[in-house]
Amino acid sequence: MLRMPRFEVSCPESLPEALALLAESELDTRVMAGGTDLLVALKNRLEVPQRVVSLARVGGLDHVTEQEGSLAIGARVTLAQLGASDLVRRLAPALGEAARSVASPQVRQVATIGGNALLSTRCRYYNQSHFWRKALGFCLKKDGTLCHVVEGGKKCVAAASGDTAPALLTLGARVTLESQHGVRALPLLDLYRNDGIANTVLRPDELLTELVVPAQRPGHRGAYEKLRVREAIDYPLLGVAVRLDVDPDSAVVTDVDVVLTALQAKPRRVARIDSLIVGVPIHGEAFEAAAAQLGLRARDQCHPVANVPGDPEYRRKLVPVLVRRALLRAAGAA
Amino acid sequence: MTSRPAPDPVFAFELNGETVTVSAPAHHTLLELLRYRQGLTGTKQGCDKGDCGACTVLLDGSPVLSCLTLAVTVAGRAVTTIEGLGAEHRRAEGRPHPVQEAFDRSGALQCGFCQPGMLLSSAALLRKNPSPTADEVRAALSGNLCRCTGYAQIIEAVLRAAAVERGEDPPAPAWSIEPRDEEP
Ligand SMILES: Cc1cc2nc3c(=O)[nH]c(=O)nc-3n(C[C@H](O)[C@H](O)[C@H](O)COP(=O)(O)OP(=O)(O)OC[C@H]3O[C@@H](n4cnc5c(N)ncnc54)[C@H](O)[C@@H]3O)c2cc1C
Ligand code: SF4
Ligand code: FES
Ligand code: FES
């Protein structure tokens, strides 16, 4: 049985009330949305706060609305809601697929998009009980001075493990962060840092309140592919999101974006791929060849390490496979 | 400065159809509340970290993991445990819940540890979708692990319960080698 350390819980009823609680600095405080990640971290003594502020009763954070093709998503919208949303299916298909691939039905029922976007990085030597970590020796990310993944490493290389982030990045999503000091809106990519210990720029007094997916071009297609041991419950060992923009008349690719996750602390955009696939018609052998080439280019930019389970060389070999699959599925060819 | 811990929160919620008022430490899960304060041990404590689904309960009718739910956050909401699932149906119709009957008929258990969670996930599925396909049953139960049965009889049981509720003949079992009795 995994008991949690003692803490207080506050359940503010409004956003200003929640922000006021976060602005007080006397108690070491953590925010809880669905709690599906935070509670495990508390049980494993990865977090030992004095107070937990629950967003469960804060109003105004659970909308999914469309305005001229752009989607606004409240931070507390659950992954079950997103996965079932027709708006998401139509306007941002990769996001719906990613949401449906997270964990299990019971977890998605309460897990939120905000918590998913802010998920901490994961590592096979970190996401363990206190007993386990103590027995092996603590690591840089919590309580220790060395890294078990990279010998002699001075920087934590735990892996970005949220499934929705890569999909949101291909869609050009922006996030809104609010505190008592004001509101800042930034591209989702700028929320993340390539640092396994502090993987986002969110301040302790800030809440993520909304995500915005801008209107996509006509002919937008997207898909998310995920490598994992079982088809349910498991975190990604590799995640691949793709966006394909296709000219509705000529069926030729006009733009492409591929973002990978579960490799390093920050999801990674594959570089220099336009020339491989832009201008290629999505139906036919040329597209299949281009998708295979693009997969190899992605692989050449990836160097998986033994941060999450799964042999790194195997994960590297699966990069071109998943990239190709995602592209073919987005194109409607598989 | 040492501060005294805050007193345990007191709150009310609906438990298996009855309103109860409880006090529980803020850092306790719904699972701890159910098993160790309310004495309802039908909800199982498996992994205690979200992996297995043994602790599944219905919160306002939807399956959630009680090991990853803070007890205080169910204030004002409705929780159904396995103790309540059967009782609700016995009261209403004088018999166990259809999925309970079907799990029995199909032999969908061995040690039984996963069964409360399986039954609650199944009951919630059938309430939303009275005619699920086998794949829809698999998807709905994908957060409930069973170490014993191999799942075949569990899927069959849920399809059987759905068919019986629709007033149709249950599908032929995939695994039986003996001719089976007629439905009672
Ligand atoms: C068995 C299991 C399997 C899982 N599998 C997956 C998986 O396959 N893929 C995956 O991506 N995730 C997985 N998860 C992790 C988790 O369930 C999801 O990432 C979920 O979306 C987290 O959302 P939450 O609302 O529960 O977050 P919480 O646990 O409430 O919060 C997560 C973090 O975000 C912070 N936070 C949350 N909301 C806000 C906000 N609005 N403003 C500021 N800070 C905030 C919290 O302080 C905390 O640090 C799994 C979890 C479990 C238990
Ligand atoms: S990458 Fe190294 S420092 Fe980071 S969590 Fe894993 S073992 Fe710890
Ligand atoms: S005990 Fe809750 S999921 Fe295993
Ligand atoms: S019957 Fe033993 S775990 Fe399912």
Coordinates of C-alpha atoms and ligand atoms in Angstrom, one line a residue:
Chain A
M1 CA 0.0 0.0 0.0
L2 CA 1.3 3.4 -1.0
R3 CA 0.4 6.0 1.6
M4 CA 0.6 9.7 0.9
P5 CA 2.4 12.2 3.1
R6 CA 0.2 14.4 5.1
F7 CA -0.9 17.6 3.4
E8 CA -3.8 20.1 3.4
V9 CA -6.3 20.3 0.5
S10 CA -7.9 23.6 -0.7
C11 CA -10.7 23.5 -3.1
P12 CA -11.1 27.1 -4.4
E13 CA -14.4 27.9 -6.2
S14 CA -13.1 30.5 -8.6
L15 CA -9.9 31.4 -10.6
P16 CA -9.1 34.5 -8.6
E17 CA -9.4 32.5 -5.4
A18 CA -7.1 29.8 -6.8
L19 CA -4.5 32.3 -8.0
A20 CA -4.6 34.0 -4.5
L21 CA -3.9 30.6 -2.9
L22 CA -0.9 30.1 -5.2
A23 CA 0.4 33.6 -4.6
E24 CA 0.7 32.9 -0.8
S25 CA 4.2 31.6 -0.3
E26 CA 4.0 30.2 3.3
L27 CA 3.0 26.7 2.3
D28 CA 4.8 24.6 -0.3
T29 CA 1.9 24.1 -2.7
R30 CA 1.1 21.9 -5.7
V31 CA -1.8 22.2 -8.1
M32 CA -4.0 19.2 -8.7
A33 CA -6.3 18.9 -11.7
G34 CA -7.3 15.3 -12.3
G35 CA -4.6 14.2 -9.9
T36 CA -3.8 11.1 -11.9
D37 CA -0.1 12.1 -12.1
L38 CA 0.2 14.1 -8.9
L39 CA -1.2 11.5 -6.6
V40 CA 1.2 8.9 -7.9
A41 CA 4.1 11.3 -7.4
L42 CA 2.9 11.9 -3.8
K43 CA 2.7 8.2 -3.1
N44 CA 6.2 7.8 -4.4
R45 CA 7.5 10.8 -2.4
L46 CA 8.5 12.5 -5.6
E47 CA 6.6 15.4 -4.4
V48 CA 6.1 16.3 -0.7
P49 CA 4.0 19.5 -0.5
Q50 CA 2.3 20.9 2.5
R51 CA -0.8 21.8 0.6
V52 CA -2.6 20.7 -2.6
V53 CA -4.8 23.2 -4.4
S54 CA -7.5 21.3 -6.3
L55 CA -8.9 22.8 -9.4
A56 CA -12.0 20.5 -9.3
R57 CA -14.4 23.3 -8.4
V58 CA -12.9 26.2 -10.3
G59 CA -15.4 27.3 -12.9
G60 CA -14.7 28.4 -16.4
L61 CA -11.9 25.9 -17.2
D62 CA -13.9 23.2 -19.0
H63 CA -15.0 24.6 -22.3
V64 CA -14.2 23.2 -25.8
T65 CA -15.4 25.9 -28.2
E66 CA -14.8 26.7 -31.9
Q67 CA -14.4 30.2 -33.3
E68 CA -13.8 30.4 -37.1
G69 CA -12.0 27.1 -37.1
S70 CA -9.9 27.8 -34.0
L71 CA -10.4 25.6 -31.0
A72 CA -10.3 27.0 -27.4
I73 CA -9.8 24.3 -24.8
G74 CA -10.1 24.9 -21.0
A75 CA -7.3 23.4 -19.0
R76 CA -9.6 21.2 -17.0
V77 CA -11.3 19.5 -20.0
T78 CA -10.8 15.8 -19.5
L79 CA -9.0 13.5 -22.0
A80 CA -12.3 11.5 -22.2
Q81 CA -14.1 14.7 -23.3
L82 CA -11.5 15.6 -25.9
G83 CA -11.3 12.0 -27.2
A84 CA -15.1 12.0 -27.7
S85 CA -15.4 15.5 -29.1
D86 CA -16.6 15.8 -32.6
L87 CA -15.1 19.3 -32.9
V88 CA -11.7 17.8 -32.0
R89 CA -12.2 14.9 -34.4
R90 CA -13.0 17.4 -37.2
L91 CA -10.6 20.2 -36.5
A92 CA -7.6 18.5 -34.8
P93 CA -7.7 14.8 -35.5
A94 CA -4.2 14.1 -34.2
L95 CA -5.2 15.6 -30.8
G96 CA -8.2 13.3 -30.5
E97 CA -6.0 10.3 -31.3
A98 CA -3.4 11.3 -28.8
A99 CA -6.0 11.9 -26.1
R100 CA -7.6 8.5 -26.7
S101 CA -4.2 6.8 -26.5
V102 CA -3.5 8.0 -22.9
A103 CA -3.6 5.5 -20.0
S104 CA -7.0 3.8 -19.5
P105 CA -10.7 4.7 -19.6
Q106 CA -10.8 5.3 -15.9
V107 CA -7.7 7.6 -16.0
R108 CA -9.0 9.5 -19.0
Q109 CA -12.3 10.1 -17.2
V110 CA -10.6 12.4 -14.8
A111 CA -7.2 13.2 -16.4
T112 CA -7.1 16.8 -17.8
I113 CA -5.5 18.3 -20.9
G114 CA -3.8 20.9 -18.7
G115 CA -2.2 18.1 -16.5
N116 CA -1.2 16.2 -19.6
A117 CA 0.5 19.3 -21.2
L118 CA 2.3 19.9 -17.9
L119 CA 3.2 16.3 -17.2
S120 CA 6.7 16.0 -15.7
T121 CA 9.3 14.1 -17.6
R122 CA 9.6 10.4 -16.8
C123 CA 12.5 8.0 -16.2
R124 CA 12.7 4.3 -15.2
Y125 CA 14.9 5.3 -12.3
Y126 CA 12.7 8.2 -11.1
N127 CA 9.1 7.0 -11.4
Q128 CA 9.5 4.4 -8.6
S129 CA 8.6 4.1 -5.0
H130 CA 10.8 5.8 -2.4
F131 CA 11.9 2.4 -1.2
W132 CA 13.0 1.4 -4.7
R133 CA 14.9 4.7 -5.3
K134 CA 16.6 4.6 -1.9
A135 CA 17.7 1.0 -2.5
L136 CA 19.3 1.9 -5.9
G137 CA 20.6 5.3 -4.8
F138 CA 18.8 8.6 -5.5
C139 CA 19.4 10.5 -8.7
L140 CA 19.7 14.1 -9.8
K141 CA 16.1 14.6 -10.4
K142 CA 15.2 13.9 -6.8
D143 CA 17.4 13.7 -3.7
G144 CA 20.6 12.5 -5.4
T145 CA 23.7 13.7 -7.1
L146 CA 24.2 11.4 -10.1
C147 CA 22.3 10.1 -13.2
H148 CA 21.7 6.4 -13.7
V149 CA 21.0 6.8 -17.4
V150 CA 24.1 8.7 -18.5
E151 CA 27.2 7.7 -16.6
G152 CA 28.9 10.9 -15.3
G153 CA 25.9 12.9 -16.6
K154 CA 25.3 16.3 -14.9
K155 CA 22.0 16.9 -16.6
C156 CA 18.8 14.9 -16.1
V157 CA 17.7 13.4 -19.5
A158 CA 14.3 12.1 -18.4
A159 CA 11.8 11.8 -21.2
A160 CA 8.8 14.1 -22.1
S161 CA 6.0 11.6 -21.8
G162 CA 2.7 13.4 -22.4
D163 CA 0.9 12.1 -25.4
T164 CA -1.0 15.2 -26.3
A165 CA 2.0 17.6 -26.5
P166 CA 3.4 16.4 -29.8
A167 CA 0.0 16.5 -31.4
L168 CA -0.6 20.0 -30.0
L169 CA 2.8 21.1 -31.3
T170 CA 2.1 20.0 -34.8
L171 CA -1.1 22.0 -34.6
G172 CA 0.7 25.2 -33.5
A173 CA -1.1 25.4 -30.2
R174 CA -0.7 28.2 -27.8
V175 CA -1.2 28.2 -24.0
T176 CA -2.4 30.8 -21.6
L177 CA -0.8 31.0 -18.2
E178 CA -2.4 33.2 -15.5
S179 CA -1.2 34.4 -12.1
Q180 CA -2.0 37.4 -9.9
H181 CA 0.6 39.3 -11.8
G182 CA -1.1 38.9 -15.1
V183 CA -1.7 36.7 -18.1
R184 CA 0.9 35.5 -20.6
A185 CA 0.2 33.6 -23.8
L186 CA 2.9 31.7 -25.4
P187 CA 3.4 29.1 -28.1
L188 CA 3.3 25.6 -26.5
L189 CA 6.8 25.0 -27.8
D190 CA 8.1 27.8 -25.5
L191 CA 6.3 26.3 -22.5
Y192 CA 8.8 23.4 -22.6
R193 CA 12.5 23.3 -21.7
N194 CA 14.9 20.6 -22.6
D195 CA 15.7 19.9 -18.9
G196 CA 14.5 16.7 -17.3
I197 CA 14.1 18.4 -13.9
A198 CA 12.4 21.6 -14.8
N199 CA 10.8 20.8 -18.1
T200 CA 8.4 23.8 -18.3
V201 CA 8.6 27.5 -17.7
L202 CA 5.4 27.5 -15.6
R203 CA 6.0 29.4 -12.3
P204 CA 4.7 28.0 -9.0
D205 CA 2.2 30.9 -8.8
E206 CA 0.8 30.3 -12.3
L207 CA -2.0 28.2 -13.6
L208 CA -2.4 27.0 -17.1
T209 CA -6.0 28.1 -18.0
E210 CA -6.5 27.5 -21.7
L211 CA -5.0 26.0 -24.8
V212 CA -5.8 27.4 -28.2
V213 CA -5.4 25.4 -31.4
P214 CA -5.4 27.9 -34.3
A215 CA -7.5 27.3 -37.4
Q216 CA -5.8 24.8 -39.7
R217 CA -5.7 25.1 -43.4
P218 CA -8.3 23.5 -45.6
G219 CA -7.1 20.0 -46.4
H220 CA -5.6 19.6 -42.9
R221 CA -4.8 16.0 -41.8
G222 CA -3.2 14.7 -38.8
A223 CA -2.3 11.4 -36.9
Y224 CA -0.7 10.2 -33.7
E225 CA 1.3 6.9 -33.4
K226 CA 2.5 5.5 -30.1
L227 CA 4.9 2.8 -29.2
R228 CA 4.1 1.0 -26.0
V229 CA 4.2 -2.5 -24.6
R230 CA 0.4 -2.9 -24.2
E231 CA -2.3 -1.1 -26.1
A232 CA -3.7 0.4 -22.9
I233 CA -2.4 1.9 -19.7
D234 CA 1.2 2.3 -20.8
Y235 CA 3.1 5.5 -21.3
P236 CA 4.7 6.1 -24.7
L237 CA 8.1 4.6 -25.4
L238 CA 8.0 6.7 -28.5
G239 CA 5.3 9.1 -29.7
V240 CA 5.0 10.5 -33.3
A241 CA 2.5 13.2 -34.2
V242 CA 2.2 14.4 -37.8
R243 CA 0.4 17.2 -39.6
L244 CA -0.1 17.1 -43.3
D245 CA -1.6 20.0 -45.3
V246 CA -3.0 18.8 -48.5
D247 CA -4.2 21.0 -51.4
P248 CA -7.9 20.1 -51.6
D249 CA -8.0 20.3 -55.4
S250 CA -4.7 18.7 -56.5
A251 CA -4.3 16.4 -53.4
V252 CA -0.6 17.5 -53.3
V253 CA 1.1 18.0 -49.9
T254 CA 1.6 21.7 -49.3
D255 CA 3.1 21.5 -45.8
V256 CA 4.2 18.9 -43.2
D257 CA 5.2 18.8 -39.5
V258 CA 6.4 15.9 -37.5
V259 CA 7.0 16.0 -33.7
L260 CA 8.4 13.2 -31.7
T261 CA 8.2 12.5 -27.9
A262 CA 9.5 10.2 -25.2
L263 CA 13.1 10.7 -26.4
Q264 CA 14.4 13.7 -24.5
A265 CA 13.0 16.2 -22.0
K266 CA 11.3 18.3 -24.6
P267 CA 9.3 17.0 -27.5
R268 CA 11.3 17.3 -30.7
R269 CA 10.4 18.7 -34.1
V270 CA 12.0 16.8 -37.0
A271 CA 14.0 19.3 -39.1
R272 CA 14.6 19.6 -42.9
I273 CA 11.7 17.5 -44.1
D274 CA 9.7 19.8 -46.4
S275 CA 11.9 19.1 -49.4
L276 CA 11.2 15.3 -49.0
I277 CA 7.4 15.5 -49.2
V278 CA 6.0 18.9 -50.2
G279 CA 4.6 18.7 -53.7
V280 CA 4.1 15.0 -53.6
P281 CA 0.5 13.8 -54.3
I282 CA -0.9 11.8 -51.3
H283 CA -2.2 9.0 -53.4
G284 CA 0.4 6.7 -55.0
E285 CA 3.8 5.2 -54.7
A286 CA 5.7 8.6 -54.6
F287 CA 4.0 9.4 -51.3
E288 CA 4.9 6.0 -49.8
A289 CA 8.5 6.5 -50.8
A290 CA 8.5 10.1 -49.5
A291 CA 7.0 8.9 -46.1
A292 CA 9.7 6.2 -45.9
Q293 CA 12.5 8.8 -46.6
L294 CA 11.0 11.2 -44.1
G295 CA 11.1 8.4 -41.5
L296 CA 14.8 7.8 -42.1
R297 CA 15.5 11.5 -41.8
A298 CA 13.7 11.5 -38.5
R299 CA 15.6 8.5 -37.2
D300 CA 18.9 10.2 -38.1
Q301 CA 18.0 13.1 -35.8
C302 CA 17.1 10.8 -32.8
H303 CA 19.4 9.3 -30.3
P304 CA 17.2 7.5 -27.7
V305 CA 18.8 6.9 -24.3
A306 CA 17.8 4.3 -21.7
N307 CA 15.5 6.8 -19.8
V308 CA 12.2 5.0 -20.3
P309 CA 11.7 1.3 -20.6
G310 CA 12.4 -0.3 -23.9
D311 CA 15.8 -0.9 -25.5
P312 CA 17.0 2.5 -26.9
E313 CA 18.2 0.9 -30.2
Y314 CA 14.8 -0.7 -30.6
R315 CA 13.1 2.6 -30.0
R316 CA 15.4 4.2 -32.6
K317 CA 14.6 1.5 -35.1
L318 CA 10.9 2.1 -34.6
V319 CA 11.2 5.9 -35.4
P320 CA 11.0 5.4 -39.2
V321 CA 8.3 2.8 -38.8
L322 CA 6.0 5.0 -36.7
V323 CA 6.7 8.1 -38.8
R324 CA 5.8 6.3 -42.0
R325 CA 2.7 4.8 -40.4
A326 CA 1.5 8.1 -39.1
L327 CA 2.0 9.8 -42.5
L328 CA 0.2 7.1 -44.4
R329 CA -2.7 7.1 -41.9
A330 CA -2.9 10.9 -42.1
A331 CA -3.0 10.7 -45.9
G332 CA -5.7 8.2 -45.7
A333 CA -3.6 5.5 -47.4
A334 CA -3.4 3.1 -44.5
Chain B
M1 CA 7.8 26.9 14.1
T2 CA 5.8 23.7 14.2
S3 CA 2.2 24.0 13.1
R4 CA -0.5 21.6 14.3
P5 CA -2.0 19.5 11.5
A6 CA -5.4 20.9 10.3
P7 CA -8.4 18.9 11.6
D8 CA -9.7 16.2 9.3
P9 CA -12.2 17.6 6.8
V10 CA -15.8 16.5 7.3
F11 CA -18.0 16.1 4.1
A12 CA -21.1 14.4 2.8
F13 CA -21.5 12.4 -0.4
E14 CA -23.8 9.8 -1.7
L15 CA -22.5 6.2 -1.2
N16 CA -24.4 3.4 -2.9
G17 CA -27.6 5.5 -2.9
E18 CA -27.5 6.8 0.7
T19 CA -26.1 10.1 1.8
V20 CA -23.2 9.6 4.3
T21 CA -21.3 12.2 6.3
V22 CA -17.7 11.2 6.9
S23 CA -14.4 12.7 8.1
A24 CA -11.2 11.7 6.4
P25 CA -7.7 13.1 6.5
A26 CA -7.1 15.4 3.5
H27 CA -4.3 13.1 2.2
H28 CA -6.4 10.0 2.1
T29 CA -7.7 8.5 -1.1
L30 CA -11.3 7.4 -1.7
L31 CA -10.0 3.9 -1.7
E32 CA -8.7 4.3 1.9
L33 CA -11.9 5.9 2.9
L34 CA -14.0 3.1 1.5
R35 CA -12.0 0.2 2.8
Y36 CA -10.7 1.5 6.1
R37 CA -13.3 3.9 7.3
Q38 CA -16.5 2.6 5.7
G39 CA -15.5 -1.0 5.9
L40 CA -16.5 -1.6 2.3
T41 CA -13.7 -4.1 1.3
G42 CA -15.3 -5.1 -2.0
T43 CA -13.3 -2.3 -3.6
K44 CA -9.9 -3.9 -4.0
Q45 CA -6.5 -2.4 -3.4
G46 CA -4.2 -3.7 -6.0
C47 CA -1.3 -1.6 -7.3
D48 CA -2.5 1.5 -5.5
K49 CA -1.0 3.6 -8.3
G50 CA -3.4 3.6 -11.2
D51 CA -2.1 0.6 -13.1
C52 CA -4.6 -2.3 -12.5
G53 CA -8.2 -1.1 -12.2
A54 CA -9.0 -3.3 -9.2
C55 CA -10.0 -0.2 -7.2
T56 CA -12.5 1.0 -9.9
V57 CA -15.7 2.6 -8.5
L58 CA -18.4 4.6 -10.3
L59 CA -18.3 8.4 -9.7
D60 CA -21.5 9.9 -10.9
G61 CA -22.0 6.8 -13.0
S62 CA -18.5 6.8 -14.7
P63 CA -15.7 4.4 -13.8
V64 CA -12.8 6.0 -12.0
L65 CA -9.9 4.8 -9.9
S66 CA -10.5 5.2 -6.2
C67 CA -6.7 4.9 -5.5
L68 CA -6.1 8.0 -7.5
T69 CA -9.1 10.0 -6.2
L70 CA -8.6 12.2 -3.1
A71 CA -11.5 11.4 -0.7
V72 CA -12.4 15.0 -0.1
T73 CA -13.0 15.6 -3.8
V74 CA -16.0 13.4 -3.9
A75 CA -18.0 15.7 -1.6
G76 CA -21.5 16.2 -3.0
R77 CA -21.0 13.5 -5.6
A78 CA -22.4 9.9 -6.0
V79 CA -20.1 6.9 -5.5
T80 CA -21.2 3.4 -6.4
T81 CA -19.1 0.5 -5.2
I82 CA -19.5 -3.2 -5.9
E83 CA -21.5 -3.5 -2.7
G84 CA -24.0 -1.0 -4.2
L85 CA -24.1 -2.4 -7.7
G86 CA -25.8 -5.6 -6.7
A87 CA -27.9 -4.0 -4.0
E88 CA -29.3 -1.4 -6.4
H89 CA -30.5 -4.1 -8.7
R90 CA -31.8 -6.5 -6.1
R91 CA -33.9 -3.7 -4.7
A92 CA -35.2 -2.7 -8.1
E93 CA -35.7 -6.0 -9.7
G94 CA -35.2 -8.7 -7.0
R95 CA -32.0 -10.0 -8.6
P96 CA -28.3 -9.4 -8.9
H97 CA -27.1 -7.0 -11.6
P98 CA -27.2 -8.6 -15.1
V99 CA -23.4 -8.4 -15.4
Q100 CA -23.0 -10.2 -12.1
E101 CA -25.3 -13.0 -13.3
A102 CA -23.5 -13.2 -16.6
F103 CA -20.0 -13.4 -15.0
D104 CA -21.3 -16.3 -12.9
R105 CA -22.9 -18.0 -15.9
S106 CA -19.8 -17.6 -18.1
G107 CA -17.3 -18.5 -15.4
A108 CA -15.6 -15.1 -15.9
L109 CA -13.4 -15.3 -12.9
Q110 CA -10.9 -17.3 -11.1
C111 CA -9.4 -15.6 -8.0
G112 CA -12.0 -12.9 -8.3
F113 CA -9.7 -10.0 -7.3
C114 CA -10.3 -8.1 -10.5
Q115 CA -14.0 -8.8 -10.5
P116 CA -15.4 -5.8 -8.6
G117 CA -13.6 -3.5 -11.0
M118 CA -14.5 -5.5 -14.0
L119 CA -18.2 -5.6 -13.0
L120 CA -18.4 -1.8 -12.4
S121 CA -16.6 -1.0 -15.7
S122 CA -19.0 -3.4 -17.5
A123 CA -22.1 -2.0 -15.9
A124 CA -21.1 1.5 -16.8
L125 CA -20.5 0.4 -20.4
L126 CA -23.9 -1.3 -20.7
R127 CA -25.7 1.7 -19.3
K128 CA -24.1 3.9 -22.0
N129 CA -24.1 1.3 -24.8
P130 CA -26.6 -1.5 -24.5
S131 CA -25.4 -3.2 -27.7
P132 CA -21.6 -3.1 -27.6
T133 CA -19.4 -5.1 -30.0
A134 CA -16.6 -7.3 -28.6
D135 CA -14.1 -4.6 -29.4
E136 CA -16.1 -2.0 -27.6
V137 CA -16.2 -4.3 -24.5
R138 CA -12.4 -4.8 -24.8
A139 CA -11.9 -1.0 -25.0
A140 CA -14.1 -0.4 -22.0
L141 CA -12.3 -3.0 -19.9
S142 CA -8.8 -2.0 -21.1
G143 CA -8.1 -0.4 -17.7
N144 CA -9.0 -3.5 -15.7
L145 CA -6.2 -6.1 -15.5
C146 CA -6.9 -9.7 -14.9
R147 CA -4.0 -12.0 -14.1
C148 CA -6.1 -15.2 -14.2
T149 CA -8.8 -15.6 -16.8
G150 CA -7.2 -14.6 -20.1
Y151 CA -10.2 -12.3 -20.6
A152 CA -12.1 -14.5 -23.1
Q153 CA -14.9 -15.4 -20.6
I154 CA -15.0 -11.8 -19.3
I155 CA -15.7 -10.4 -22.7
E156 CA -18.2 -13.2 -23.3
A157 CA -19.9 -12.4 -20.0
V158 CA -20.4 -8.8 -20.9
L159 CA -21.8 -9.7 -24.3
R160 CA -24.1 -12.2 -22.6
A161 CA -25.3 -9.6 -20.1
A162 CA -26.0 -7.2 -22.9
A163 CA -27.9 -9.8 -24.9
V164 CA -30.0 -10.9 -21.9
E165 CA -30.9 -7.4 -21.1
R166 CA -32.0 -6.8 -24.7
G167 CA -34.2 -9.9 -24.4
E168 CA -32.1 -11.8 -27.0
D169 CA -30.4 -15.2 -26.9
P170 CA -26.9 -14.9 -25.5
P171 CA -24.1 -15.5 -28.0
A172 CA -22.6 -19.0 -28.0
P173 CA -19.7 -19.3 -25.6
A174 CA -16.4 -19.5 -27.4
W175 CA -14.7 -21.8 -25.0
S176 CA -17.3 -24.4 -23.9
I177 CA -16.8 -28.0 -25.2
E178 CA -19.9 -29.4 -23.5
P179 CA -23.5 -28.6 -24.6
R180 CA -24.8 -26.0 -22.2
D181 CA -28.0 -25.9 -20.2
E182 CA -30.9 -23.9 -21.4
E183 CA -31.1 -20.4 -20.0
P184 CA -33.2 -20.5 -16.8
Ligands
LIG1 C1 -1.5 4.1 -14.9 C2 -1.3 5.4 -15.6 C3 -1.0 5.5 -16.9 C4 -0.7 6.7 -17.6 N1 -0.5 6.7 -18.9 C5 -0.3 7.8 -19.5 C6 0.0 7.8 -21.0 O1 -0.1 6.8 -21.6 N2 0.2 9.0 -21.6 C7 0.2 10.2 -20.9 O2 0.4 11.3 -21.5 N3 0.0 10.2 -19.5 C8 -0.3 9.1 -18.9 N4 -0.5 9.1 -17.5 C9 -0.4 10.3 -16.7 C10 -1.6 11.2 -16.5 O3 -2.7 10.4 -16.2 C11 -1.9 12.1 -17.6 O4 -0.8 12.7 -18.1 C12 -3.0 13.1 -17.3 O5 -3.4 13.8 -18.4 C13 -2.5 14.1 -16.2 O6 -3.6 15.0 -16.0 P1 -4.2 15.3 -14.6 O7 -5.3 16.3 -14.7 O8 -4.6 14.0 -13.9 O9 -2.9 15.9 -13.9 P2 -2.5 16.1 -12.4 O10 -2.0 14.9 -11.8 O11 -3.6 16.8 -11.7 O12 -1.4 17.2 -12.6 C14 -0.2 16.9 -13.3 C15 0.8 18.0 -13.2 O13 0.3 19.2 -13.8 C16 0.1 20.2 -12.8 N5 -1.1 20.9 -13.3 C17 -2.3 20.2 -13.7 N6 -3.2 21.1 -14.2 C18 -2.6 22.4 -14.0 C19 -3.0 23.7 -14.4 N7 -4.2 23.9 -14.9 N8 -2.2 24.7 -14.1 C20 -1.0 24.5 -13.5 N9 -0.5 23.3 -13.2 C21 -1.3 22.2 -13.4 C22 0.1 19.6 -11.5 O14 0.6 20.4 -10.5 C23 1.0 18.4 -11.7 O15 2.4 18.8 -11.6 C24 -0.8 7.9 -16.8 C25 -1.1 7.8 -15.5 C26 -1.3 6.6 -14.8 C27 -1.7 6.6 -13.4
SF4_2 S1 17.6 10.8 -16.4 FE1 19.1 10.5 -14.8 S2 18.8 12.2 -13.4 FE2 17.0 12.1 -14.7 S3 15.5 10.9 -13.6 FE3 16.6 9.5 -14.9 S4 18.3 8.7 -13.6 FE4 17.5 10.5 -12.6
FES3 S1 -5.4 -0.2 -7.0 FE1 -6.1 1.5 -8.2 S2 -5.5 1.0 -10.2 FE2 -4.6 -0.6 -9.0
FES4 S1 -9.9 -13.5 -11.8 FE1 -8.0 -13.3 -10.8 S2 -7.4 -11.3 -11.5 FE2 -9.1 -11.7 -12.6

